[in-house]
PDB file of C-alpha atoms and ligand atoms in Angstrom:
ATOM      1  CA  UNK A  77     260.930 246.847 265.928  1.00 51.00           C
ATOM      2  CA  UNK A  78     263.538 248.596 263.819  1.00 57.00           C
ATOM      3  CA  UNK A  79     264.615 249.009 260.237  1.00 63.00           C
ATOM      4  CA  UNK A  80     266.915 246.038 260.903  1.00 61.00           C
ATOM      5  CA  UNK A  81     263.988 243.664 261.334  1.00 65.00           C
ATOM      6  CA  UNK A  82     264.597 240.702 259.056  1.00 71.00           C
ATOM      7  CA  UNK A  83     261.151 240.979 257.442  1.00 92.00           C
ATOM      8  CA  UNK A  84     261.832 244.493 256.109  1.00 96.00           C
ATOM      9  CA  UNK A  85     263.571 244.878 252.760  1.00 97.00           C
ATOM     10  CA  UNK A  86     264.772 248.327 251.660  1.00 98.00           C
ATOM     11  CA  UNK A  87     262.632 249.667 248.808  1.00 98.00           C
ATOM     12  CA  UNK A  88     263.414 253.397 248.740  1.00 98.00           C
ATOM     13  CA  UNK A  89     266.270 254.987 250.673  1.00 98.00           C
ATOM     14  CA  UNK A  90     265.838 258.153 252.735  1.00 98.00           C
ATOM     15  CA  UNK A  91     268.035 259.976 250.166  1.00 98.00           C
ATOM     16  CA  UNK A  92     265.843 258.917 247.240  1.00 98.00           C
ATOM     17  CA  UNK A  93     262.708 259.939 249.137  1.00 98.00           C
ATOM     18  CA  UNK A  94     264.176 263.375 249.895  1.00 98.00           C
ATOM     19  CA  UNK A  95     265.181 263.845 246.231  1.00 98.00           C
ATOM     20  CA  UNK A  96     261.624 263.040 245.113  1.00 98.00           C
ATOM     21  CA  UNK A  97     260.205 265.422 247.743  1.00 98.00           C
ATOM     22  CA  UNK A  98     262.557 268.221 246.625  1.00 98.00           C
ATOM     23  CA  UNK A  99     261.502 267.745 243.011  1.00 98.00           C
ATOM     24  CA  UNK A 100     257.807 267.955 243.981  1.00 98.00           C
ATOM     25  CA  UNK A 101     258.447 271.104 246.052  1.00 98.00           C
ATOM     26  CA  UNK A 102     260.102 272.826 243.076  1.00 98.00           C
ATOM     27  CA  UNK A 103     257.188 272.006 240.766  1.00 98.00           C
ATOM     28  CA  UNK A 104     254.566 273.040 243.319  1.00 98.00           C
ATOM     29  CA  UNK A 105     256.300 276.345 244.065  1.00 97.00           C
ATOM     30  CA  UNK A 106     256.478 277.270 240.398  1.00 97.00           C
ATOM     31  CA  UNK A 107     252.866 276.295 239.653  1.00 97.00           C
ATOM     32  CA  UNK A 108     251.330 278.021 242.672  1.00 98.00           C
ATOM     33  CA  UNK A 109     253.246 281.246 242.071  1.00 96.00           C
ATOM     34  CA  UNK A 110     251.074 281.520 238.930  1.00 95.00           C
ATOM     35  CA  UNK A 111     247.873 279.973 240.337  1.00 95.00           C
ATOM     36  CA  UNK A 112     247.671 282.347 243.299  1.00 94.00           C
ATOM     37  CA  UNK A 113     248.406 285.487 241.238  1.00 95.00           C
ATOM     38  CA  UNK A 114     244.710 286.336 241.138  1.00 92.00           C
ATOM     39  CA  UNK A 115     244.212 285.700 244.869  1.00 96.00           C
ATOM     40  CA  UNK A 116     243.584 282.949 247.390  1.00 97.00           C
ATOM     41  CA  UNK A 117     245.918 281.164 249.767  1.00 97.00           C
ATOM     42  CA  UNK A 118     247.544 277.804 249.145  1.00 98.00           C
ATOM     43  CA  UNK A 119     246.277 275.325 251.748  1.00 98.00           C
ATOM     44  CA  UNK A 120     248.074 272.008 251.970  1.00 98.00           C
ATOM     45  CA  UNK A 121     245.592 269.435 253.238  1.00 98.00           C
ATOM     46  CA  UNK A 122     247.429 266.571 254.891  1.00 98.00           C
ATOM     47  CA  UNK A 123     245.692 263.198 255.029  1.00 98.00           C
ATOM     48  CA  UNK A 124     246.381 261.811 258.487  1.00 97.00           C
ATOM     49  CA  UNK A 125     248.160 259.895 259.625  1.00 96.00           C
ATOM     50  CA  UNK A 126     250.347 258.633 256.801  1.00 97.00           C
ATOM     51  CA  UNK A 127     251.119 261.883 254.970  1.00 98.00           C
ATOM     52  CA  UNK A 128     252.394 263.631 258.113  1.00 97.00           C
ATOM     53  CA  UNK A 129     256.100 262.965 257.476  1.00 98.00           C
ATOM     54  CA  UNK A 130     255.861 263.718 253.754  1.00 98.00           C
ATOM     55  CA  UNK A 131     254.038 266.985 254.501  1.00 98.00           C
ATOM     56  CA  UNK A 132     256.597 268.114 257.071  1.00 98.00           C
ATOM     57  CA  UNK A 133     259.474 267.558 254.623  1.00 98.00           C
ATOM     58  CA  UNK A 134     257.681 268.973 251.569  1.00 98.00           C
ATOM     59  CA  UNK A 135     256.478 272.117 253.306  1.00 98.00           C
ATOM     60  CA  UNK A 136     259.938 272.937 254.633  1.00 98.00           C
ATOM     61  CA  UNK A 137     261.258 272.837 251.063  1.00 98.00           C
ATOM     62  CA  UNK A 138     258.653 275.398 249.979  1.00 97.00           C
ATOM     63  CA  UNK A 139     259.392 279.043 250.734  1.00 96.00           C
ATOM     64  CA  UNK A 140     256.221 280.750 249.496  1.00 95.00           C
ATOM     65  CA  UNK A 141     253.383 281.331 251.993  1.00 95.00           C
ATOM     66  CA  UNK A 142     251.427 278.148 252.620  1.00 97.00           C
ATOM     67  CA  UNK A 143     248.788 277.150 255.151  1.00 98.00           C
ATOM     68  CA  UNK A 144     248.493 273.659 256.621  1.00 98.00           C
ATOM     69  CA  UNK A 145     245.360 271.728 257.469  1.00 98.00           C
ATOM     70  CA  UNK A 146     244.459 268.122 258.233  1.00 98.00           C
ATOM     71  CA  UNK A 147     241.827 265.567 257.337  1.00 98.00           C
ATOM     72  CA  UNK A 148     241.457 262.043 258.636  1.00 97.00           C
ATOM     73  CA  UNK A 149     239.772 259.566 256.333  1.00 95.00           C
ATOM     74  CA  UNK A 150     239.568 255.813 256.590  1.00 89.00           C
ATOM     75  CA  UNK A 151     238.239 253.272 254.175  1.00 82.00           C
ATOM     76  CA  UNK A 152     237.301 250.050 255.761  1.00 69.00           C
ATOM     77  CA  UNK A 153     238.213 246.960 253.812  1.00 62.00           C
ATOM     78  CA  UNK A 154     239.753 243.598 254.561  1.00 57.00           C
ATOM     79  CA  UNK A 155     243.466 243.208 255.264  1.00 58.00           C
ATOM     80  CA  UNK A 156     245.659 245.408 253.093  1.00 60.00           C
ATOM     81  CA  UNK A 157     242.901 246.187 250.603  1.00 61.00           C
ATOM     82  CA  UNK A 158     240.824 249.339 250.950  1.00 67.00           C
ATOM     83  CA  UNK A 159     237.191 249.723 249.957  1.00 68.00           C
ATOM     84  CA  UNK A 160     234.989 252.436 248.523  1.00 78.00           C
ATOM     85  CA  UNK A 161     233.401 253.046 251.934  1.00 88.00           C
ATOM     86  CA  UNK A 162     235.360 256.129 252.878  1.00 92.00           C
ATOM     87  CA  UNK A 163     234.571 257.767 256.219  1.00 93.00           C
ATOM     88  CA  UNK A 164     235.883 261.173 257.285  1.00 95.00           C
ATOM     89  CA  UNK A 165     236.535 261.582 261.012  1.00 95.00           C
ATOM     90  CA  UNK A 166     238.319 264.953 260.879  1.00 97.00           C
ATOM     91  CA  UNK A 167     237.676 267.889 258.559  1.00 98.00           C
ATOM     92  CA  UNK A 168     239.788 270.955 257.732  1.00 98.00           C
ATOM     93  CA  UNK A 169     239.602 274.045 259.923  1.00 97.00           C
ATOM     94  CA  UNK A 170     240.610 276.827 257.486  1.00 96.00           C
ATOM     95  CA  UNK A 171     237.948 278.299 255.194  1.00 96.00           C
ATOM     96  CA  UNK A 172     238.168 276.525 251.836  1.00 97.00           C
ATOM     97  CA  UNK A 173     236.136 278.976 249.747  1.00 97.00           C
ATOM     98  CA  UNK A 174     238.315 281.026 247.412  1.00 97.00           C
ATOM     99  CA  UNK A 175     241.500 279.222 248.436  1.00 98.00           C
ATOM    100  CA  UNK A 176     243.716 276.744 246.593  1.00 98.00           C
ATOM    101  CA  UNK A 177     243.519 273.240 248.028  1.00 98.00           C
ATOM    102  CA  UNK A 178     246.411 270.846 247.529  1.00 98.00           C
ATOM    103  CA  UNK A 179     245.562 267.413 248.951  1.00 98.00           C
ATOM    104  CA  UNK A 180     248.627 265.534 250.137  1.00 98.00           C
ATOM    105  CA  UNK A 181     248.743 261.764 250.447  1.00 98.00           C
ATOM    106  CA  UNK A 182     251.712 259.470 250.878  1.00 98.00           C
ATOM    107  CA  UNK A 183     250.394 256.874 248.433  1.00 98.00           C
ATOM    108  CA  UNK A 184     247.460 256.552 246.037  1.00 97.00           C
ATOM    109  CA  UNK A 185     246.401 252.934 245.768  1.00 96.00           C
ATOM    110  CA  UNK A 186     242.769 252.083 244.849  1.00 95.00           C
ATOM    111  CA  UNK A 187     242.070 255.826 244.494  1.00 96.00           C
ATOM    112  CA  UNK A 188     238.942 255.719 246.689  1.00 96.00           C
ATOM    113  CA  UNK A 189     240.369 258.073 249.331  1.00 96.00           C
ATOM    114  CA  UNK A 190     241.398 260.711 246.780  1.00 97.00           C
ATOM    115  CA  UNK A 191     238.130 260.403 244.874  1.00 97.00           C
ATOM    116  CA  UNK A 192     236.210 261.079 248.098  1.00 96.00           C
ATOM    117  CA  UNK A 193     238.359 264.111 248.968  1.00 97.00           C
ATOM    118  CA  UNK A 194     238.233 265.545 245.431  1.00 97.00           C
ATOM    119  CA  UNK A 195     234.436 265.346 245.478  1.00 95.00           C
ATOM    120  CA  UNK A 196     234.284 266.915 248.925  1.00 96.00           C
ATOM    121  CA  UNK A 197     236.531 269.875 248.088  1.00 96.00           C
ATOM    122  CA  UNK A 198     235.098 270.523 244.654  1.00 93.00           C
ATOM    123  CA  UNK A 199     231.711 271.080 246.345  1.00 95.00           C
ATOM    124  CA  UNK A 200     233.130 273.771 248.621  1.00 93.00           C
ATOM    125  CA  UNK A 201     233.951 276.578 246.148  1.00 94.00           C
ATOM    126  CA  UNK A 202     237.707 276.248 246.400  1.00 97.00           C
ATOM    127  CA  UNK A 203     239.609 278.354 243.843  1.00 97.00           C
ATOM    128  CA  UNK A 204     241.400 275.149 242.767  1.00 97.00           C
ATOM    129  CA  UNK A 205     241.747 271.576 243.984  1.00 98.00           C
ATOM    130  CA  UNK A 206     244.777 269.444 243.171  1.00 98.00           C
ATOM    131  CA  UNK A 207     246.378 266.248 244.426  1.00 98.00           C
ATOM    132  CA  UNK A 208     249.979 265.464 245.315  1.00 98.00           C
ATOM    133  CA  UNK A 209     251.161 262.008 246.329  1.00 98.00           C
ATOM    134  CA  UNK A 210     254.674 260.851 247.099  1.00 98.00           C
ATOM    135  CA  UNK A 211     253.925 257.390 245.708  1.00 98.00           C
ATOM    136  CA  UNK A 212     251.432 256.082 243.203  1.00 98.00           C
ATOM    137  CA  UNK A 213     250.397 252.474 242.515  1.00 97.00           C
ATOM    138  CA  UNK A 214     248.610 252.777 239.135  1.00 96.00           C
ATOM    139  CA  UNK A 215     248.142 249.014 238.766  1.00 95.00           C
ATOM    140  CA  UNK A 216     245.835 248.950 241.823  1.00 94.00           C
ATOM    141  CA  UNK A 217     243.454 251.692 240.691  1.00 96.00           C
ATOM    142  CA  UNK A 218     239.700 251.089 241.101  1.00 95.00           C
ATOM    143  CA  UNK A 219     238.477 254.712 241.144  1.00 95.00           C
ATOM    144  CA  UNK A 220     239.701 256.846 238.248  1.00 95.00           C
ATOM    145  CA  UNK A 221     241.394 259.877 239.769  1.00 97.00           C
ATOM    146  CA  UNK A 222     243.927 262.328 238.391  1.00 97.00           C
ATOM    147  CA  UNK A 223     247.001 262.816 240.572  1.00 98.00           C
ATOM    148  CA  UNK A 224     248.546 266.164 239.601  1.00 98.00           C
ATOM    149  CA  UNK A 225     251.909 265.637 241.302  1.00 98.00           C
ATOM    150  CA  UNK A 226     253.406 262.165 241.677  1.00 98.00           C
ATOM    151  CA  UNK A 227     256.789 261.600 243.320  1.00 98.00           C
ATOM    152  CA  UNK A 228     257.279 258.059 242.059  1.00 98.00           C
ATOM    153  CA  UNK A 229     255.175 255.350 240.427  1.00 98.00           C
ATOM    154  CA  UNK A 230     255.666 252.039 242.238  1.00 98.00           C
ATOM    155  CA  UNK A 231     254.750 248.435 241.571  1.00 96.00           C
ATOM    156  CA  UNK A 232     252.089 246.544 243.482  1.00 95.00           C
ATOM    157  CA  UNK A 233     253.896 245.801 246.746  1.00 95.00           C
ATOM    158  CA  UNK A 234     252.859 246.489 250.315  1.00 95.00           C
ATOM    159  CA  UNK A 235     255.134 249.210 251.652  1.00 97.00           C
ATOM    160  CA  UNK A 236     255.932 250.517 255.133  1.00 97.00           C
ATOM    161  CA  UNK A 237     257.955 253.403 256.535  1.00 98.00           C
ATOM    162  CA  UNK A 238     257.960 257.183 256.071  1.00 98.00           C
ATOM    163  CA  UNK A 239     254.363 257.384 257.222  1.00 98.00           C
ATOM    164  CA  UNK A 240     253.194 254.107 255.691  1.00 98.00           C
ATOM    165  CA  UNK A 241     252.059 251.607 258.273  1.00 96.00           C
ATOM    166  CA  UNK A 242     251.128 247.996 258.786  1.00 95.00           C
ATOM    167  CA  UNK A 243     248.741 247.791 261.765  1.00 94.00           C
ATOM    168  CA  UNK A 244     249.926 251.304 262.772  1.00 95.00           C
ATOM    169  CA  UNK A 245     253.580 250.228 262.991  1.00 96.00           C
ATOM    170  CA  UNK A 246     256.668 251.339 261.002  1.00 97.00           C
ATOM    171  CA  UNK A 247     255.440 254.894 260.250  1.00 98.00           C
ATOM    172  CA  UNK A 248     258.490 256.392 261.969  1.00 98.00           C
ATOM    173  CA  UNK A 249     261.112 254.786 259.697  1.00 98.00           C
ATOM    174  CA  UNK A 250     263.054 257.263 257.506  1.00 98.00           C
ATOM    175  CA  UNK A 251     263.174 254.951 254.478  1.00 98.00           C
ATOM    176  CA  UNK A 252     260.478 252.851 252.784  1.00 98.00           C
ATOM    177  CA  UNK A 253     260.524 249.055 252.950  1.00 98.00           C
ATOM    178  CA  UNK A 254     258.598 246.101 251.609  1.00 97.00           C
ATOM    179  CA  UNK A 255     257.175 243.844 254.258  1.00 91.00           C
ATOM    180  CA  UNK A 256     258.283 240.289 253.498  1.00 87.00           C
ATOM    181  CA  UNK A 257     256.616 237.119 254.715  1.00 75.00           C
TER     182      UNK A 257
HETATM  183  P1  IMP B 273     243.358 254.184 248.499  1.00 92.40           P
HETATM  184  O1  IMP B 273     242.082 254.790 248.970  1.00 92.40           O
HETATM  185  O2  IMP B 273     243.221 252.700 248.219  1.00 92.40           O
HETATM  186  O3  IMP B 273     244.004 254.916 247.355  1.00 92.40           O
HETATM  187  O4  IMP B 273     244.313 254.152 249.726  1.00 92.40           O
HETATM  188  C1  IMP B 273     245.012 255.164 250.179  1.00 92.40           C
HETATM  189  C2  IMP B 273     245.576 254.870 251.545  1.00 92.40           C
HETATM  190  O5  IMP B 273     245.768 253.459 251.828  1.00 92.40           O
HETATM  191  C3  IMP B 273     246.963 255.458 251.599  1.00 92.40           C
HETATM  192  O6  IMP B 273     246.902 256.827 251.886  1.00 92.40           O
HETATM  193  C4  IMP B 273     247.596 254.630 252.675  1.00 92.40           C
HETATM  194  O7  IMP B 273     247.274 255.173 253.929  1.00 92.40           O
HETATM  195  C5  IMP B 273     246.990 253.249 252.510  1.00 92.40           C
HETATM  196  N1  IMP B 273     247.896 252.394 251.700  1.00 92.40           N
HETATM  197  C6  IMP B 273     247.824 252.121 250.384  1.00 92.40           C
HETATM  198  N2  IMP B 273     248.848 251.339 249.977  1.00 92.40           N
HETATM  199  C7  IMP B 273     249.611 251.131 251.079  1.00 92.40           C
HETATM  200  C8  IMP B 273     250.850 250.399 251.332  1.00 92.40           C
HETATM  201  O8  IMP B 273     251.488 249.788 250.463  1.00 92.40           O
HETATM  202  N3  IMP B 273     251.300 250.431 252.616  1.00 92.40           N
HETATM  203  C9  IMP B 273     250.662 251.081 253.632  1.00 92.40           C
HETATM  204  N4  IMP B 273     249.534 251.781 253.434  1.00 92.40           N
HETATM  205  C10 IMP B 273     248.998 251.800 252.187  1.00 92.40           C
HETATM  206 MG1   MG B 274     247.090 257.845 253.598  1.00 92.40          MG
END
């Protein structure tokens, strides 16, 4: 399997991804300089496994102090469609209370995952809870959620690469592709 596979069509180059990530990092740095003035740490909460690559690139473009934590959530549906049945199999380890939570996902699709995480963190006395996603598919939304930082809005296509998988494959690719056929 490689990016040369005939069923992969380039959707977003590595350069375009990095430009979108840099733009998000600039906005986040500026906003959290103000938000954390009255105290609390910024904790970036990475949704495993897909947001791992995005998080690693984004965090290295941010120079202010930032903590990292991980959650693992799955929503079981059929095929490429998720459902509202979200299950969390790994929770954060840092104390949330009084700190600023920024949830990082690589793509917001139906919105069920983010809705679940927003509800979870807003019950835990965080100083603030926001959402950042590299990609956003607004046409697929089922749960109404506000995404504070969006890298790029994309059309309704199934994407792989840069953390996005199909049956756990293709996450390691540097660019993002549509899966054809
Ligand atoms: P949601 O709960 O439907 O918003 O789904 C969010 C999760 O579904 C994302 O974080 C991805 O892990 C996965 N997902 C959504 N769209 C795609 C896609 O086009 N390719 C691969 N995974 C996707
Ligand atoms: Mg994900």
